[in-house]
């Protein structure tokens, strides 16, 4: 078997849902560092593999010339673990997100990209997605799967309003993010997905987010940026990133198939929801092939797609109720894990409402590994049953003892008259 070409990763497929292997990309020959591509991320499982290029999150800011991400010549053949985890096949029997507009603030979106044609409006430079990540994310939110079965986005009937929150190389810019949020509000977007995270609070952005929420939009944002290098070993203190830290914003983190956050993920206490963010397949702005990507922005896109699905099925719910539905129906863990199907189909009562004055956790949190949940639950149930049996035995022994004493220690059923 030939080794993977530079810049590619190997996606392994098979039956079921499990973590498996993602081989690191071969080192390029040029002296300049390559574009940042997903590394050390698990993919779908199985023994049969194919090579897919990695989708970068940004291009090298030090390179003299901007070289856009090339078209992929490879196409995925099967559904990846993330779509199975979100139960998208069943979800699409209930809704496709039709009638909902999602404003995506990222690196831009190619309006003519495979699976998105006719449903993307790109403002100005947002139609030029040199990095490719914005188009990749748009596919996860609203991509259709007419040519590749079971690789649709969460809300394949929704529309995308593409807005730039970065420069052409994918570097986030607070002024661009602020302008994009305002443009999304003016366009009456139902969902605003901010796929970038800024390290400092910005007063203008705070006002823009508040205006968007007042206008009725659900704002979804990446809880952190992706780390510059995973597993570097550097101790990074927990902090809040923006606009995820703004009141009412649904802050999203990425998780691996086992339910844990990736090694080296940036710590923060501002997380409301975790979603798949590793070994995820989607398209790009050039060609009809597929890429393999991951990171917090990928998780944010999945959450934004789920919000679109909820807004389509519960159109009268205000933004806060939609956000509450996403968190209340999530799989229980240290950080609730997105369950798109449950978010759409569950009937919520008043008990789902958060307690008055409830706030986000002040300390850093980590997603719990749920791979052993069933085993742990079985053990706990066994302990409860054994404990209950012991208590009942003690109660019965006490009851029998008192009855025997009352009979004068004679066997049950014997007469009381002496012969």
GROMACS .gro file of C-alpha atoms in nm:
model
  419
    1UNK     CA    1   0.000   0.000   0.000
    2UNK     CA    2   0.145   0.336  -0.099
    3UNK     CA    3   0.195   0.595   0.178
    4UNK     CA    4  -0.040   0.895   0.195
    5UNK     CA    5   0.055   1.192  -0.019
    6UNK     CA    6   0.159   1.511   0.152
    7UNK     CA    7  -0.133   1.697   0.304
    8UNK     CA    8  -0.367   1.399   0.308
    9UNK     CA    9  -0.513   1.192   0.585
   10UNK     CA   10  -0.646   0.839   0.573
   11UNK     CA   11  -1.013   0.795   0.655
   12UNK     CA   12  -1.101   0.442   0.760
   13UNK     CA   13  -1.454   0.317   0.716
   14UNK     CA   14  -1.650   0.018   0.842
   15UNK     CA   15  -1.973  -0.088   1.008
   16UNK     CA   16  -2.080   0.071   1.331
   17UNK     CA   17  -1.963   0.376   1.517
   18UNK     CA   18  -1.623   0.386   1.683
   19UNK     CA   19  -1.298   0.578   1.691
   20UNK     CA   20  -1.010   0.458   1.478
   21UNK     CA   21  -0.700   0.577   1.300
   22UNK     CA   22  -0.605   0.900   1.132
   23UNK     CA   23  -0.256   0.880   0.994
   24UNK     CA   24  -0.062   1.210   1.015
   25UNK     CA   25   0.018   1.386   0.692
   26UNK     CA   26   0.361   1.331   0.543
   27UNK     CA   27   0.599   1.623   0.593
   28UNK     CA   28   0.618   1.854   0.289
   29UNK     CA   29   0.950   1.924   0.127
   30UNK     CA   30   0.929   2.305   0.115
   31UNK     CA   31   1.098   2.516   0.381
   32UNK     CA   32   0.792   2.727   0.456
   33UNK     CA   33   0.547   2.567   0.703
   34UNK     CA   34   0.233   2.430   0.535
   35UNK     CA   35  -0.124   2.543   0.590
   36UNK     CA   36  -0.260   2.439   0.928
   37UNK     CA   37  -0.448   2.114   0.873
   38UNK     CA   38  -0.629   1.891   1.121
   39UNK     CA   39  -0.380   1.663   1.294
   40UNK     CA   40  -0.409   1.372   1.537
   41UNK     CA   41  -0.787   1.354   1.495
   42UNK     CA   42  -0.974   1.023   1.492
   43UNK     CA   43  -1.177   0.927   1.189
   44UNK     CA   44  -1.454   0.674   1.120
   45UNK     CA   45  -1.372   0.313   1.194
   46UNK     CA   46  -1.311   0.005   0.986
   47UNK     CA   47  -1.049  -0.187   0.793
   48UNK     CA   48  -1.103  -0.047   0.444
   49UNK     CA   49  -0.957   0.296   0.393
   50UNK     CA   50  -0.923   0.576   0.143
   51UNK     CA   51  -0.725   0.895   0.143
   52UNK     CA   52  -0.894   1.233   0.189
   53UNK     CA   53  -0.716   1.569   0.199
   54UNK     CA   54  -0.725   1.757   0.527
   55UNK     CA   55  -0.923   2.083   0.534
   56UNK     CA   56  -0.710   2.360   0.687
   57UNK     CA   57  -0.848   2.605   0.942
   58UNK     CA   58  -0.625   2.884   0.809
   59UNK     CA   59  -0.341   2.945   0.564
   60UNK     CA   60   0.016   3.021   0.661
   61UNK     CA   61   0.026   3.391   0.762
   62UNK     CA   62   0.402   3.407   0.695
   63UNK     CA   63   0.394   3.294   0.333
   64UNK     CA   64   0.459   3.570   0.081
   65UNK     CA   65   0.192   3.449  -0.160
   66UNK     CA   66  -0.152   3.320  -0.075
   67UNK     CA   67  -0.201   2.971  -0.214
   68UNK     CA   68  -0.561   2.858  -0.181
   69UNK     CA   69  -0.653   2.508  -0.068
   70UNK     CA   70  -0.654   2.287  -0.381
   71UNK     CA   71  -0.953   2.088  -0.494
   72UNK     CA   72  -0.991   1.739  -0.356
   73UNK     CA   73  -0.987   1.456  -0.607
   74UNK     CA   74  -1.121   1.203  -0.357
   75UNK     CA   75  -1.482   1.133  -0.264
   76UNK     CA   76  -1.603   0.967   0.055
   77UNK     CA   77  -1.810   0.657   0.005
   78UNK     CA   78  -1.989   0.618   0.338
   79UNK     CA   79  -2.129   0.810   0.630
   80UNK     CA   80  -1.881   0.922   0.896
   81UNK     CA   81  -1.926   0.870   1.272
   82UNK     CA   82  -2.041   1.225   1.341
   83UNK     CA   83  -2.355   1.196   1.131
   84UNK     CA   84  -2.435   0.863   1.292
   85UNK     CA   85  -2.385   1.017   1.636
   86UNK     CA   86  -2.630   1.297   1.554
   87UNK     CA   87  -2.880   1.049   1.404
   88UNK     CA   88  -2.920   1.260   1.091
   89UNK     CA   89  -3.093   0.990   0.887
   90UNK     CA   90  -3.383   0.985   1.132
   91UNK     CA   91  -3.372   1.361   1.183
   92UNK     CA   92  -3.429   1.428   0.812
   93UNK     CA   93  -3.755   1.233   0.825
   94UNK     CA   94  -3.886   1.508   1.052
   95UNK     CA   95  -3.722   1.819   0.910
   96UNK     CA   96  -3.462   1.947   0.666
   97UNK     CA   97  -3.454   2.300   0.808
   98UNK     CA   98  -3.645   2.442   0.512
   99UNK     CA   99  -3.740   2.807   0.549
  100UNK     CA  100  -3.454   2.887   0.791
  101UNK     CA  101  -3.155   3.109   0.710
  102UNK     CA  102  -2.822   3.049   0.881
  103UNK     CA  103  -2.566   3.329   0.869
  104UNK     CA  104  -2.221   3.168   0.872
  105UNK     CA  105  -1.933   3.391   0.982
  106UNK     CA  106  -1.613   3.220   0.876
  107UNK     CA  107  -1.370   3.231   0.582
  108UNK     CA  108  -1.646   3.273   0.324
  109UNK     CA  109  -1.852   3.022   0.123
  110UNK     CA  110  -1.842   2.939  -0.245
  111UNK     CA  111  -2.202   2.989  -0.367
  112UNK     CA  112  -2.158   2.723  -0.636
  113UNK     CA  113  -2.008   2.456  -0.414
  114UNK     CA  114  -2.128   2.097  -0.454
  115UNK     CA  115  -2.447   2.036  -0.255
  116UNK     CA  116  -2.502   2.407  -0.180
  117UNK     CA  117  -2.586   2.549  -0.522
  118UNK     CA  118  -2.883   2.786  -0.515
  119UNK     CA  119  -2.902   2.814  -0.136
  120UNK     CA  120  -2.602   3.036  -0.060
  121UNK     CA  121  -2.599   3.415  -0.055
  122UNK     CA  122  -2.247   3.553  -0.023
  123UNK     CA  123  -2.190   3.922   0.057
  124UNK     CA  124  -1.887   4.088  -0.106
  125UNK     CA  125  -1.560   3.908  -0.045
  126UNK     CA  126  -1.742   3.627   0.135
  127UNK     CA  127  -1.791   3.456  -0.203
  128UNK     CA  128  -1.413   3.403  -0.221
  129UNK     CA  129  -1.329   3.118   0.017
  130UNK     CA  130  -0.957   3.072  -0.038
  131UNK     CA  131  -0.905   2.869   0.281
  132UNK     CA  132  -1.205   2.646   0.218
  133UNK     CA  133  -1.314   2.604   0.578
  134UNK     CA  134  -1.627   2.819   0.547
  135UNK     CA  135  -1.755   2.609   0.256
  136UNK     CA  136  -1.665   2.293   0.451
  137UNK     CA  137  -1.872   2.419   0.747
  138UNK     CA  138  -2.163   2.525   0.524
  139UNK     CA  139  -2.180   2.166   0.400
  140UNK     CA  140  -2.215   2.042   0.758
  141UNK     CA  141  -2.495   2.290   0.825
  142UNK     CA  142  -2.695   2.271   0.503
  143UNK     CA  143  -2.523   2.051   0.246
  144UNK     CA  144  -2.739   1.820   0.034
  145UNK     CA  145  -2.630   1.465  -0.053
  146UNK     CA  146  -2.775   1.411  -0.399
  147UNK     CA  147  -2.449   1.261  -0.527
  148UNK     CA  148  -2.313   1.103  -0.207
  149UNK     CA  149  -2.570   0.916   0.004
  150UNK     CA  150  -2.588   0.994   0.376
  151UNK     CA  151  -2.337   1.280   0.375
  152UNK     CA  152  -2.591   1.561   0.402
  153UNK     CA  153  -2.567   1.841   0.655
  154UNK     CA  154  -2.790   1.871   0.960
  155UNK     CA  155  -3.040   2.099   0.785
  156UNK     CA  156  -3.007   2.034   0.409
  157UNK     CA  157  -3.312   2.248   0.332
  158UNK     CA  158  -3.181   2.561   0.505
  159UNK     CA  159  -3.025   2.862   0.333
  160UNK     CA  160  -2.678   2.999   0.405
  161UNK     CA  161  -2.587   3.366   0.430
  162UNK     CA  162  -2.208   3.370   0.394
  163UNK     CA  163  -2.018   3.644   0.576
  164UNK     CA  164  -1.646   3.695   0.629
  165UNK     CA  165  -1.509   3.708   0.984
  166UNK     CA  166  -1.149   3.659   0.874
  167UNK     CA  167  -0.900   3.787   0.622
  168UNK     CA  168  -0.834   3.583   0.306
  169UNK     CA  169  -0.585   3.363   0.491
  170UNK     CA  170  -0.838   3.277   0.763
  171UNK     CA  171  -0.705   3.501   1.041
  172UNK     CA  172  -0.996   3.630   1.258
  173UNK     CA  173  -1.058   4.004   1.268
  174UNK     CA  174  -1.281   4.165   1.539
  175UNK     CA  175  -1.399   4.442   1.306
  176UNK     CA  176  -1.498   4.191   1.038
  177UNK     CA  177  -1.680   3.971   1.290
  178UNK     CA  178  -1.870   4.272   1.426
  179UNK     CA  179  -1.967   4.390   1.078
  180UNK     CA  180  -2.077   4.036   0.987
  181UNK     CA  181  -2.300   4.002   1.295
  182UNK     CA  182  -2.463   4.336   1.210
  183UNK     CA  183  -2.515   4.231   0.847
  184UNK     CA  184  -2.672   3.903   0.961
  185UNK     CA  185  -2.908   4.093   1.191
  186UNK     CA  186  -3.005   4.333   0.914
  187UNK     CA  187  -3.076   4.037   0.685
  188UNK     CA  188  -3.305   3.887   0.953
  189UNK     CA  189  -3.106   3.562   0.979
  190UNK     CA  190  -3.272   3.305   1.205
  191UNK     CA  191  -2.938   3.162   1.320
  192UNK     CA  192  -2.598   3.334   1.338
  193UNK     CA  193  -2.305   3.093   1.354
  194UNK     CA  194  -1.973   3.255   1.450
  195UNK     CA  195  -1.706   2.998   1.366
  196UNK     CA  196  -1.418   3.206   1.503
  197UNK     CA  197  -1.322   3.289   1.861
  198UNK     CA  198  -1.154   3.614   1.963
  199UNK     CA  199  -0.921   3.640   2.264
  200UNK     CA  200  -1.038   3.984   2.378
  201UNK     CA  201  -1.379   4.132   2.450
  202UNK     CA  202  -1.481   4.404   2.205
  203UNK     CA  203  -1.742   4.667   2.296
  204UNK     CA  204  -1.869   4.701   1.939
  205UNK     CA  205  -1.908   4.325   1.906
  206UNK     CA  206  -2.092   4.310   2.240
  207UNK     CA  207  -2.345   4.562   2.112
  208UNK     CA  208  -2.381   4.379   1.780
  209UNK     CA  209  -2.453   4.047   1.951
  210UNK     CA  210  -2.704   4.209   2.186
  211UNK     CA  211  -2.883   4.365   1.888
  212UNK     CA  212  -2.889   4.031   1.707
  213UNK     CA  213  -3.044   3.856   2.005
  214UNK     CA  214  -3.297   4.137   2.049
  215UNK     CA  215  -3.396   4.089   1.685
  216UNK     CA  216  -3.470   3.721   1.758
  217UNK     CA  217  -3.163   3.545   1.619
  218UNK     CA  218  -3.004   3.247   1.793
  219UNK     CA  219  -2.630   3.319   1.812
  220UNK     CA  220  -2.403   3.014   1.815
  221UNK     CA  221  -2.028   3.062   1.860
  222UNK     CA  222  -1.706   2.866   1.893
  223UNK     CA  223  -1.617   2.843   2.262
  224UNK     CA  224  -1.243   2.859   2.187
  225UNK     CA  225  -1.010   2.881   1.890
  226UNK     CA  226  -0.834   2.566   1.782
  227UNK     CA  227  -0.496   2.535   1.956
  228UNK     CA  228  -0.196   2.634   1.743
  229UNK     CA  229  -0.050   2.287   1.789
  230UNK     CA  230  -0.224   1.995   1.958
  231UNK     CA  231  -0.046   1.815   2.238
  232UNK     CA  232   0.232   2.073   2.271
  233UNK     CA  233   0.243   2.018   2.646
  234UNK     CA  234   0.229   2.390   2.724
  235UNK     CA  235   0.006   2.478   3.020
  236UNK     CA  236  -0.254   2.728   2.896
  237UNK     CA  237  -0.472   2.899   3.158
  238UNK     CA  238  -0.848   2.890   3.123
  239UNK     CA  239  -1.004   3.201   2.975
  240UNK     CA  240  -1.316   3.328   2.804
  241UNK     CA  241  -1.327   3.384   2.428
  242UNK     CA  242  -1.564   3.608   2.236
  243UNK     CA  243  -1.838   3.633   2.124
  244UNK     CA  244  -1.899   3.295   2.293
  245UNK     CA  245  -1.876   3.466   2.631
  246UNK     CA  246  -2.155   3.714   2.560
  247UNK     CA  247  -2.486   3.660   2.746
  248UNK     CA  248  -2.731   3.434   2.566
  249UNK     CA  249  -2.481   3.302   2.313
  250UNK     CA  250  -2.470   2.922   2.271
  251UNK     CA  251  -2.100   2.841   2.317
  252UNK     CA  252  -1.989   2.515   2.153
  253UNK     CA  253  -1.682   2.295   2.203
  254UNK     CA  254  -1.555   2.000   2.000
  255UNK     CA  255  -1.552   1.638   2.114
  256UNK     CA  256  -1.405   1.307   1.997
  257UNK     CA  257  -1.611   0.992   1.928
  258UNK     CA  258  -1.559   0.875   2.287
  259UNK     CA  259  -1.710   1.198   2.422
  260UNK     CA  260  -1.384   1.359   2.539
  261UNK     CA  261  -1.231   1.682   2.419
  262UNK     CA  262  -0.918   1.650   2.202
  263UNK     CA  263  -0.577   1.650   2.367
  264UNK     CA  264  -0.444   2.004   2.390
  265UNK     CA  265  -0.788   2.165   2.358
  266UNK     CA  266  -0.786   2.517   2.500
  267UNK     CA  267  -0.950   2.530   2.844
  268UNK     CA  268  -1.246   2.756   2.912
  269UNK     CA  269  -1.540   2.772   3.150
  270UNK     CA  270  -1.766   2.915   2.881
  271UNK     CA  271  -1.910   2.604   2.716
  272UNK     CA  272  -2.279   2.517   2.682
  273UNK     CA  273  -2.269   2.227   2.439
  274UNK     CA  274  -2.025   1.978   2.286
  275UNK     CA  275  -2.060   1.846   1.931
  276UNK     CA  276  -1.857   1.620   1.700
  277UNK     CA  277  -1.534   1.789   1.600
  278UNK     CA  278  -1.294   1.523   1.466
  279UNK     CA  279  -1.276   1.302   1.160
  280UNK     CA  280  -1.567   1.482   0.992
  281UNK     CA  281  -1.627   1.469   0.615
  282UNK     CA  282  -1.754   1.758   0.401
  283UNK     CA  283  -1.694   1.935   0.070
  284UNK     CA  284  -1.495   2.241  -0.026
  285UNK     CA  285  -1.507   2.544  -0.255
  286UNK     CA  286  -1.325   2.386  -0.548
  287UNK     CA  287  -1.419   2.064  -0.723
  288UNK     CA  288  -1.660   1.792  -0.616
  289UNK     CA  289  -1.432   1.599  -0.381
  290UNK     CA  290  -1.439   1.565  -0.003
  291UNK     CA  291  -1.208   1.664   0.280
  292UNK     CA  292  -1.150   1.549   0.634
  293UNK     CA  293  -1.170   1.820   0.901
  294UNK     CA  294  -1.217   1.886   1.268
  295UNK     CA  295  -1.196   2.144   1.544
  296UNK     CA  296  -1.421   2.378   1.736
  297UNK     CA  297  -1.554   2.546   1.421
  298UNK     CA  298  -1.676   2.207   1.294
  299UNK     CA  299  -1.862   2.147   1.621
  300UNK     CA  300  -2.009   2.498   1.598
  301UNK     CA  301  -2.138   2.428   1.247
  302UNK     CA  302  -2.309   2.109   1.364
  303UNK     CA  303  -2.475   2.295   1.652
  304UNK     CA  304  -2.588   2.573   1.416
  305UNK     CA  305  -2.743   2.314   1.186
  306UNK     CA  306  -2.930   2.163   1.480
  307UNK     CA  307  -3.059   2.508   1.575
  308UNK     CA  308  -3.185   2.552   1.217
  309UNK     CA  309  -3.366   2.217   1.240
  310UNK     CA  310  -3.529   2.321   1.569
  311UNK     CA  311  -3.633   2.661   1.432
  312UNK     CA  312  -3.795   2.490   1.134
  313UNK     CA  313  -3.999   2.253   1.352
  314UNK     CA  314  -4.073   2.501   1.633
  315UNK     CA  315  -4.105   2.832   1.444
  316UNK     CA  316  -4.293   3.008   1.723
  317UNK     CA  317  -4.029   2.943   1.989
  318UNK     CA  318  -3.824   3.249   2.088
  319UNK     CA  319  -3.445   3.234   2.065
  320UNK     CA  320  -3.392   3.159   2.435
  321UNK     CA  321  -3.636   2.866   2.417
  322UNK     CA  322  -3.449   2.724   2.118
  323UNK     CA  323  -3.119   2.744   2.305
  324UNK     CA  324  -3.277   2.585   2.612
  325UNK     CA  325  -3.413   2.303   2.396
  326UNK     CA  326  -3.067   2.227   2.258
  327UNK     CA  327  -2.911   2.201   2.604
  328UNK     CA  328  -3.207   2.031   2.776
  329UNK     CA  329  -3.224   1.748   2.521
  330UNK     CA  330  -2.847   1.698   2.497
  331UNK     CA  331  -2.681   1.379   2.615
  332UNK     CA  332  -2.593   1.433   2.983
  333UNK     CA  333  -2.223   1.481   3.051
  334UNK     CA  334  -1.992   1.737   3.212
  335UNK     CA  335  -2.065   1.937   2.899
  336UNK     CA  336  -2.399   1.831   2.745
  337UNK     CA  337  -2.343   1.657   2.412
  338UNK     CA  338  -2.553   1.764   2.114
  339UNK     CA  339  -2.842   1.533   2.020
  340UNK     CA  340  -2.995   1.686   1.709
  341UNK     CA  341  -3.274   1.428   1.675
  342UNK     CA  342  -3.383   1.465   2.038
  343UNK     CA  343  -3.373   1.844   2.011
  344UNK     CA  344  -3.630   1.834   1.731
  345UNK     CA  345  -3.857   1.554   1.853
  346UNK     CA  346  -3.861   1.581   2.234
  347UNK     CA  347  -4.167   1.733   2.402
  348UNK     CA  348  -4.037   1.957   2.677
  349UNK     CA  349  -4.223   2.052   2.992
  350UNK     CA  350  -4.162   2.334   3.235
  351UNK     CA  351  -3.898   2.122   3.410
  352UNK     CA  352  -3.666   2.184   3.116
  353UNK     CA  353  -3.644   2.552   3.200
  354UNK     CA  354  -3.323   2.656   3.376
  355UNK     CA  355  -3.338   2.765   3.738
  356UNK     CA  356  -3.368   3.137   3.802
  357UNK     CA  357  -3.029   3.303   3.817
  358UNK     CA  358  -2.851   3.001   3.670
  359UNK     CA  359  -2.508   3.085   3.530
  360UNK     CA  360  -2.237   2.905   3.337
  361UNK     CA  361  -1.975   2.713   3.527
  362UNK     CA  362  -1.701   2.937   3.663
  363UNK     CA  363  -1.433   2.667   3.644
  364UNK     CA  364  -1.298   2.489   3.335
  365UNK     CA  365  -1.495   2.183   3.238
  366UNK     CA  366  -1.416   1.878   3.026
  367UNK     CA  367  -1.642   1.649   2.827
  368UNK     CA  368  -1.684   1.313   2.997
  369UNK     CA  369  -1.589   1.001   2.800
  370UNK     CA  370  -1.923   0.825   2.750
  371UNK     CA  371  -1.787   0.505   2.597
  372UNK     CA  372  -1.832   0.312   2.925
  373UNK     CA  373  -2.165   0.465   3.023
  374UNK     CA  374  -2.370   0.151   2.965
  375UNK     CA  375  -2.130  -0.064   3.166
  376UNK     CA  376  -2.125   0.185   3.453
  377UNK     CA  377  -2.503   0.209   3.451
  378UNK     CA  378  -2.534  -0.169   3.464
  379UNK     CA  379  -2.297  -0.190   3.760
  380UNK     CA  380  -2.484   0.084   3.945
  381UNK     CA  381  -2.815  -0.091   3.888
  382UNK     CA  382  -2.670  -0.419   4.019
  383UNK     CA  383  -2.542  -0.247   4.334
  384UNK     CA  384  -2.886  -0.092   4.395
  385UNK     CA  385  -3.060  -0.427   4.353
  386UNK     CA  386  -2.817  -0.605   4.583
  387UNK     CA  387  -2.849  -0.331   4.842
  388UNK     CA  388  -3.228  -0.344   4.826
  389UNK     CA  389  -3.221  -0.722   4.869
  390UNK     CA  390  -3.004  -0.687   5.179
  391UNK     CA  391  -3.238  -0.432   5.335
  392UNK     CA  392  -3.543  -0.650   5.266
  393UNK     CA  393  -3.367  -0.951   5.422
  394UNK     CA  394  -3.298  -0.758   5.741
  395UNK     CA  395  -3.656  -0.634   5.760
  396UNK     CA  396  -3.794  -0.985   5.711
  397UNK     CA  397  -3.561  -1.129   5.976
  398UNK     CA  398  -3.681  -0.868   6.228
  399UNK     CA  399  -4.045  -0.937   6.144
  400UNK     CA  400  -4.001  -1.315   6.178
  401UNK     CA  401  -3.818  -1.273   6.509
  402UNK     CA  402  -4.097  -1.063   6.662
  403UNK     CA  403  -4.365  -1.311   6.548
  404UNK     CA  404  -4.170  -1.605   6.695
  405UNK     CA  405  -4.134  -1.425   7.029
  406UNK     CA  406  -4.512  -1.360   7.038
  407UNK     CA  407  -4.579  -1.733   6.986
  408UNK     CA  408  -4.349  -1.822   7.275
  409UNK     CA  409  -4.096  -1.959   7.021
  410UNK     CA  410  -4.345  -2.233   6.911
  411UNK     CA  411  -4.354  -2.329   6.542
  412UNK     CA  412  -4.604  -2.141   6.330
  413UNK     CA  413  -4.945  -2.316   6.316
  414UNK     CA  414  -4.908  -2.506   6.651
  415UNK     CA  415  -5.192  -2.485   6.910
  416UNK     CA  416  -5.174  -2.287   7.234
  417UNK     CA  417  -5.362  -2.547   7.462
  418UNK     CA  418  -5.148  -2.800   7.645
  419UNK     CA  419  -5.241  -3.167   7.611
   0.00000   0.00000   0.00000
